[in-house]
Amino acid sequence: MMQGNTRVLITGANGLLGSHTIDAIRHQCHVEAVVRQLPKLISRDVSYHLIDFSKNWKVADLPKSVDIIIHLAQSEHFREFPEQAMDVFQVNIESTARLLDYAFKSGAKKFIYASSGGVYGNGPIAFHENSSIVSHQKLGHYLGSKVCGEVLVQSYASIFDVIILRPFFMYGANQRRTMLIPRLVDCVVEGRPIILQGKDGIRINPVHVRDVVDVIKFCLTSSGSLTLNVAGPSILSIKEISEIIANIVNKKPHYYITNEIKNDLIGDNELMLSILDKELILLNEGILELIY
């Protein structure tokens, strides 16, 4: 169990995972939240640090000492390559390198890094933590930046514990509507066509943000370094997910089927389940938070 004086620094604290993590741990430790702008609701239990990782920020703006760093920040412009390539580099790679150096100099004992299940690419079977990541030529700029971040983090494993989390299609309340699951909800509700690659689209196992938070809470008190897939309980095609949404909102989904066939992107969550020892949130339950 964490001590109340444990100092935990969270980057990307206003994001989906960051905000839910803060709500879950702010009464158990001292939270230092790194944000680009203050949230609408300020918590008196949290110390805020206004830092934009895409700019020339100063380590001096961070606390002098910290026990644990949870690095969740990522560039908002990950889809805008090559126009915003430098923003992705500064936020996803340069800031990771500087935070690792800060972790060493500030006496941190643990560094938790949010990567992505997308680093495996696509394949016909579920990816486990020892699966090879996709070749660098096919990664793309954003996922390439995540792999670079993983390499940087792993290089510090002899100095402090490093934990790499690879979430698979995380979703939850207050998520940006441009992300996959809320986007599917809006397409069904608004009658816009859903693009399927092949008859039913790819299969995925999306994970609810509260389950990801439970993984982080475990990691805060665990010992040793770890790489962990963070994936949901149900393997569903894009069409099956759309039909679940349609049944809830009582609307008929519309599809546009392309000839391009892609393999699935499924995370093996056996290790995650052994760690959490709990039932994961099913999509037909968790998705209700995204439906108005």
Short mmCIF file of C-alpha atoms in Angstrom, two decimals:
data_model
loop_
_atom_site.label_atom_id
_atom_site.label_comp_id
_atom_site.label_asym_id
_atom_site.label_seq_id
_atom_site.Cartn_x
_atom_site.Cartn_y
_atom_site.Cartn_z
CA MET A 1 0.00 0.00 0.00
CA MET A 2 1.19 3.52 -0.79
CA GLN A 3 1.97 5.89 2.04
CA GLY A 4 0.06 9.14 2.17
CA ASN A 5 3.26 11.09 1.64
CA THR A 6 4.21 9.17 -1.52
CA ARG A 7 4.68 11.77 -4.24
CA VAL A 8 3.27 10.69 -7.62
CA LEU A 9 3.75 12.86 -10.71
CA ILE A 10 1.26 12.31 -13.55
CA THR A 11 1.72 13.82 -17.01
CA GLY A 12 -1.24 14.15 -19.35
CA ALA A 13 -3.30 14.59 -16.21
CA ASN A 14 -6.28 16.17 -18.01
CA GLY A 15 -6.61 13.27 -20.45
CA LEU A 16 -8.96 10.31 -20.23
CA LEU A 17 -6.60 8.02 -18.33
CA GLY A 18 -4.90 10.81 -16.38
CA SER A 19 -8.11 12.30 -14.98
CA HIS A 20 -9.52 8.90 -14.01
CA THR A 21 -6.22 7.92 -12.38
CA ILE A 22 -6.12 11.10 -10.32
CA ASP A 23 -9.67 10.53 -9.10
CA ALA A 24 -8.71 7.00 -8.03
CA ILE A 25 -5.48 7.76 -6.13
CA ARG A 26 -5.61 11.38 -4.94
CA HIS A 27 -6.68 10.39 -1.41
CA GLN A 28 -3.94 7.75 -1.12
CA CYS A 29 -0.87 9.81 -2.06
CA HIS A 30 0.28 13.30 -2.96
CA VAL A 31 -0.46 13.89 -6.66
CA GLU A 32 1.58 16.30 -8.79
CA ALA A 33 -0.40 16.82 -12.02
CA VAL A 34 1.31 18.10 -15.18
CA VAL A 35 -1.21 19.84 -17.43
CA ARG A 36 -1.18 22.29 -20.34
CA GLN A 37 -4.11 24.14 -18.81
CA LEU A 38 -5.92 23.89 -15.51
CA PRO A 39 -9.00 21.64 -15.47
CA LYS A 40 -12.44 23.17 -15.02
CA LEU A 41 -12.76 21.47 -11.66
CA ILE A 42 -9.68 22.03 -9.50
CA SER A 43 -9.02 19.41 -6.85
CA ARG A 44 -7.63 20.69 -3.56
CA ASP A 45 -5.89 17.33 -3.15
CA VAL A 46 -3.73 17.88 -6.26
CA SER A 47 -0.77 20.16 -7.03
CA TYR A 48 -0.87 21.39 -10.63
CA HIS A 49 2.08 22.27 -12.86
CA LEU A 50 1.37 24.16 -16.09
CA ILE A 51 3.78 22.69 -18.67
CA ASP A 52 3.42 22.27 -22.44
CA PHE A 53 5.73 19.48 -23.59
CA SER A 54 5.57 20.73 -27.18
CA LYS A 55 7.33 23.94 -26.09
CA ASN A 56 10.65 24.65 -24.39
CA TRP A 57 9.70 23.61 -20.86
CA LYS A 58 11.90 23.65 -17.77
CA VAL A 59 12.55 20.77 -15.40
CA ALA A 60 12.74 23.46 -12.71
CA ASP A 61 8.95 23.76 -13.04
CA LEU A 62 8.61 20.23 -11.63
CA PRO A 63 8.90 19.26 -7.94
CA LYS A 64 12.45 18.83 -6.61
CA SER A 65 11.74 15.26 -5.57
CA VAL A 66 9.22 12.64 -6.63
CA ASP A 67 8.72 8.95 -5.84
CA ILE A 68 6.81 7.71 -8.90
CA ILE A 69 6.23 9.11 -12.39
CA ILE A 70 3.22 8.08 -14.49
CA HIS A 71 3.94 9.36 -18.00
CA LEU A 72 0.65 9.47 -19.93
CA ALA A 73 1.09 12.62 -22.01
CA GLN A 74 1.10 12.27 -25.78
CA SER A 75 0.83 14.60 -28.73
CA GLU A 76 -2.68 15.56 -29.80
CA HIS A 77 -1.42 15.75 -33.39
CA PHE A 78 -0.56 12.07 -33.80
CA ARG A 79 -2.68 11.83 -36.97
CA GLU A 80 -1.07 14.88 -38.63
CA PHE A 81 2.10 13.50 -40.20
CA PRO A 82 4.32 14.97 -41.53
CA GLU A 83 2.94 18.46 -40.78
CA GLN A 84 3.08 17.97 -37.00
CA ALA A 85 5.99 15.52 -36.87
CA MET A 86 8.02 17.74 -34.57
CA ASP A 87 5.16 18.13 -32.11
CA VAL A 88 4.94 14.32 -31.88
CA PHE A 89 8.71 14.13 -31.42
CA GLN A 90 8.81 16.77 -28.70
CA VAL A 91 5.88 15.40 -26.71
CA ASN A 92 6.29 11.66 -27.23
CA ILE A 93 10.07 11.26 -27.37
CA GLU A 94 11.96 14.32 -26.14
CA SER A 95 9.74 14.81 -23.09
CA THR A 96 10.09 11.12 -22.23
CA ALA A 97 13.88 11.39 -22.32
CA ARG A 98 13.85 14.53 -20.16
CA LEU A 99 11.40 13.02 -17.67
CA LEU A 100 13.55 9.91 -17.32
CA ASP A 101 16.56 12.08 -16.56
CA TYR A 102 14.42 14.04 -14.11
CA ALA A 103 13.28 10.76 -12.50
CA PHE A 104 16.89 9.76 -11.92
CA LYS A 105 17.92 13.15 -10.51
CA SER A 106 14.81 13.53 -8.34
CA GLY A 107 15.22 10.13 -6.70
CA ALA A 108 12.21 8.40 -8.26
CA LYS A 109 11.84 4.69 -7.60
CA LYS A 110 9.44 3.90 -10.43
CA PHE A 111 8.53 5.12 -13.93
CA ILE A 112 5.24 4.01 -15.53
CA TYR A 113 4.99 4.66 -19.28
CA ALA A 114 1.84 4.47 -21.42
CA SER A 115 2.74 3.02 -24.80
CA SER A 116 0.20 1.41 -27.18
CA GLY A 117 -0.97 -2.03 -28.20
CA GLY A 118 -0.61 -0.77 -31.74
CA VAL A 119 3.16 -1.38 -31.62
CA TYR A 120 2.46 -5.04 -32.47
CA GLY A 121 0.82 -4.17 -35.77
CA ASN A 122 -2.03 -6.41 -36.93
CA GLY A 123 -2.18 -10.19 -36.87
CA PRO A 124 -4.51 -13.21 -36.97
CA ILE A 125 -3.92 -14.19 -33.33
CA ALA A 126 -3.74 -12.32 -30.03
CA PHE A 127 -0.45 -10.60 -29.24
CA HIS A 128 1.22 -11.41 -25.92
CA GLU A 129 3.91 -9.35 -24.23
CA ASN A 130 6.73 -11.35 -25.84
CA SER A 131 5.35 -10.98 -29.37
CA SER A 132 7.55 -9.10 -31.80
CA ILE A 133 6.61 -5.53 -32.53
CA VAL A 134 5.93 -4.55 -36.12
CA SER A 135 8.91 -3.68 -38.31
CA HIS A 136 10.02 -0.05 -38.06
CA GLN A 137 9.23 0.65 -41.72
CA LYS A 138 5.56 -0.19 -41.14
CA LEU A 139 5.06 1.37 -37.71
CA GLY A 140 4.22 4.86 -38.82
CA HIS A 141 5.35 8.05 -37.10
CA TYR A 142 3.12 7.95 -34.01
CA LEU A 143 3.67 4.30 -33.14
CA GLY A 144 7.34 4.70 -33.97
CA SER A 145 7.49 7.44 -31.33
CA LYS A 146 5.91 5.06 -28.81
CA VAL A 147 8.52 2.39 -29.53
CA CYS A 148 11.26 5.00 -29.13
CA GLY A 149 9.75 5.88 -25.78
CA GLU A 150 9.76 2.23 -24.74
CA VAL A 151 13.45 1.90 -25.64
CA LEU A 152 14.31 4.99 -23.63
CA VAL A 153 12.32 3.80 -20.61
CA GLN A 154 13.77 0.29 -20.66
CA SER A 155 17.31 1.69 -20.62
CA TYR A 156 16.68 2.92 -17.04
CA ALA A 157 15.59 -0.48 -15.70
CA SER A 158 18.86 -0.89 -13.80
CA ILE A 159 18.28 2.44 -12.00
CA PHE A 160 14.61 2.24 -11.02
CA ASP A 161 11.58 0.05 -11.78
CA VAL A 162 10.14 0.70 -15.23
CA ILE A 163 6.66 -0.40 -16.23
CA ILE A 164 5.45 -0.21 -19.84
CA LEU A 165 1.71 -0.43 -20.40
CA ARG A 166 0.31 -1.24 -23.85
CA PRO A 167 -3.43 -0.39 -23.87
CA PHE A 168 -5.69 -1.75 -26.62
CA PHE A 169 -8.41 0.71 -27.71
CA MET A 170 -9.10 2.25 -24.31
CA TYR A 171 -12.49 3.95 -23.91
CA GLY A 172 -14.54 5.60 -21.19
CA ALA A 173 -16.49 8.61 -19.96
CA ASN A 174 -15.45 12.02 -21.32
CA GLN A 175 -13.24 10.53 -24.04
CA ARG A 176 -12.61 12.65 -27.12
CA ARG A 177 -15.24 11.89 -29.75
CA THR A 178 -12.59 11.42 -32.43
CA MET A 179 -11.36 8.21 -30.77
CA LEU A 180 -12.60 4.86 -32.08
CA ILE A 181 -15.36 3.78 -29.68
CA PRO A 182 -17.02 7.21 -29.25
CA ARG A 183 -16.69 7.73 -33.00
CA LEU A 184 -18.61 4.49 -33.63
CA VAL A 185 -21.28 5.63 -31.17
CA ASP A 186 -21.69 8.94 -33.00
CA CYS A 187 -21.81 7.24 -36.40
CA VAL A 188 -24.67 4.98 -35.28
CA VAL A 189 -26.58 7.76 -33.52
CA GLU A 190 -26.19 10.22 -36.41
CA GLY A 191 -26.75 7.67 -39.19
CA ARG A 192 -23.29 8.09 -40.71
CA PRO A 193 -21.71 5.12 -42.49
CA ILE A 194 -19.24 2.96 -40.57
CA ILE A 195 -16.30 1.83 -42.68
CA LEU A 196 -15.60 -1.90 -42.45
CA GLN A 197 -12.44 -3.42 -43.83
CA GLY A 198 -13.87 -6.68 -45.07
CA LYS A 199 -17.29 -8.12 -44.22
CA ASP A 200 -17.23 -7.40 -40.47
CA GLY A 201 -14.15 -5.21 -40.01
CA ILE A 202 -11.19 -6.03 -37.83
CA ARG A 203 -11.59 -7.68 -34.43
CA ILE A 204 -10.35 -5.94 -31.28
CA ASN A 205 -10.76 -6.24 -27.50
CA PRO A 206 -11.23 -2.67 -26.22
CA VAL A 207 -10.53 -1.97 -22.55
CA HIS A 208 -12.48 0.32 -20.23
CA VAL A 209 -10.51 3.13 -18.63
CA ARG A 210 -11.44 2.01 -15.10
CA ASP A 211 -9.78 -1.34 -15.74
CA VAL A 212 -6.67 0.49 -16.94
CA VAL A 213 -6.72 2.57 -13.75
CA ASP A 214 -6.86 -0.63 -11.70
CA VAL A 215 -3.75 -1.83 -13.54
CA ILE A 216 -1.98 1.43 -12.69
CA LYS A 217 -3.01 1.16 -9.04
CA PHE A 218 -1.48 -2.32 -8.93
CA CYS A 219 1.72 -1.05 -10.56
CA LEU A 220 2.06 1.75 -7.99
CA THR A 221 2.60 -0.78 -5.20
CA SER A 222 4.24 -3.65 -7.11
CA SER A 223 7.97 -4.26 -7.27
CA GLY A 224 10.14 -4.97 -10.30
CA SER A 225 9.98 -3.93 -13.94
CA LEU A 226 7.21 -5.09 -16.24
CA THR A 227 5.76 -4.83 -19.74
CA LEU A 228 2.02 -5.42 -19.76
CA ASN A 229 -0.78 -5.63 -22.32
CA VAL A 230 -3.90 -3.85 -21.10
CA ALA A 231 -6.83 -5.27 -23.04
CA GLY A 232 -10.52 -5.88 -22.54
CA PRO A 233 -12.44 -9.11 -21.94
CA SER A 234 -14.34 -9.49 -25.23
CA ILE A 235 -13.02 -9.96 -28.76
CA LEU A 236 -15.43 -8.19 -31.10
CA SER A 237 -15.45 -7.08 -34.72
CA ILE A 238 -16.16 -3.45 -35.57
CA LYS A 239 -19.53 -4.58 -36.90
CA GLU A 240 -20.34 -6.42 -33.66
CA ILE A 241 -19.43 -3.32 -31.64
CA SER A 242 -21.64 -1.20 -33.88
CA GLU A 243 -24.55 -3.63 -33.44
CA ILE A 244 -24.18 -3.45 -29.65
CA ILE A 245 -24.41 0.34 -29.88
CA ALA A 246 -27.36 0.10 -32.27
CA ASN A 247 -29.31 -2.13 -29.89
CA ILE A 248 -28.78 0.35 -27.05
CA VAL A 249 -29.80 3.46 -29.00
CA ASN A 250 -32.42 1.67 -31.09
CA LYS A 251 -30.95 2.80 -34.41
CA LYS A 252 -29.96 0.88 -37.50
CA PRO A 253 -26.25 1.18 -38.32
CA HIS A 254 -25.09 1.86 -41.87
CA TYR A 255 -21.94 0.29 -43.25
CA TYR A 256 -19.51 0.93 -46.06
CA ILE A 257 -17.50 -2.20 -46.80
CA THR A 258 -14.10 -1.85 -48.43
CA ASN A 259 -12.12 -4.52 -50.25
CA GLU A 260 -9.10 -3.84 -48.06
CA ILE A 261 -8.69 -6.67 -45.57
CA LYS A 262 -6.73 -6.05 -42.37
CA ASN A 263 -5.75 -8.52 -39.71
CA ASP A 264 -7.08 -8.12 -36.19
CA LEU A 265 -5.45 -6.20 -33.34
CA ILE A 266 -6.10 -8.23 -30.19
CA GLY A 267 -4.16 -8.10 -26.96
CA ASP A 268 -3.55 -11.24 -24.92
CA ASN A 269 -4.66 -10.14 -21.44
CA GLU A 270 -3.78 -13.30 -19.49
CA LEU A 271 -1.02 -11.59 -17.50
CA MET A 272 -3.25 -8.59 -16.81
CA LEU A 273 -6.03 -10.85 -15.51
CA SER A 274 -3.64 -12.69 -13.20
CA ILE A 275 -2.53 -9.34 -11.76
CA LEU A 276 -5.97 -7.81 -11.25
CA ASP A 277 -7.88 -10.92 -10.14
CA LYS A 278 -11.21 -9.25 -11.03
CA GLU A 279 -13.90 -9.30 -13.68
CA LEU A 280 -13.23 -6.79 -16.43
CA ILE A 281 -15.92 -4.37 -17.59
CA LEU A 282 -17.86 -5.70 -20.58
CA LEU A 283 -18.25 -3.41 -23.56
CA ASN A 284 -22.06 -3.44 -23.49
CA GLU A 285 -21.84 -2.06 -19.94
CA GLY A 286 -18.95 0.37 -20.24
CA ILE A 287 -20.13 1.86 -23.52
CA LEU A 288 -23.24 3.32 -21.82
CA GLU A 289 -21.01 6.13 -20.52
CA LEU A 290 -20.42 7.28 -24.10
CA ILE A 291 -24.06 7.38 -25.14
CA TYR A 292 -25.98 10.56 -24.42
#
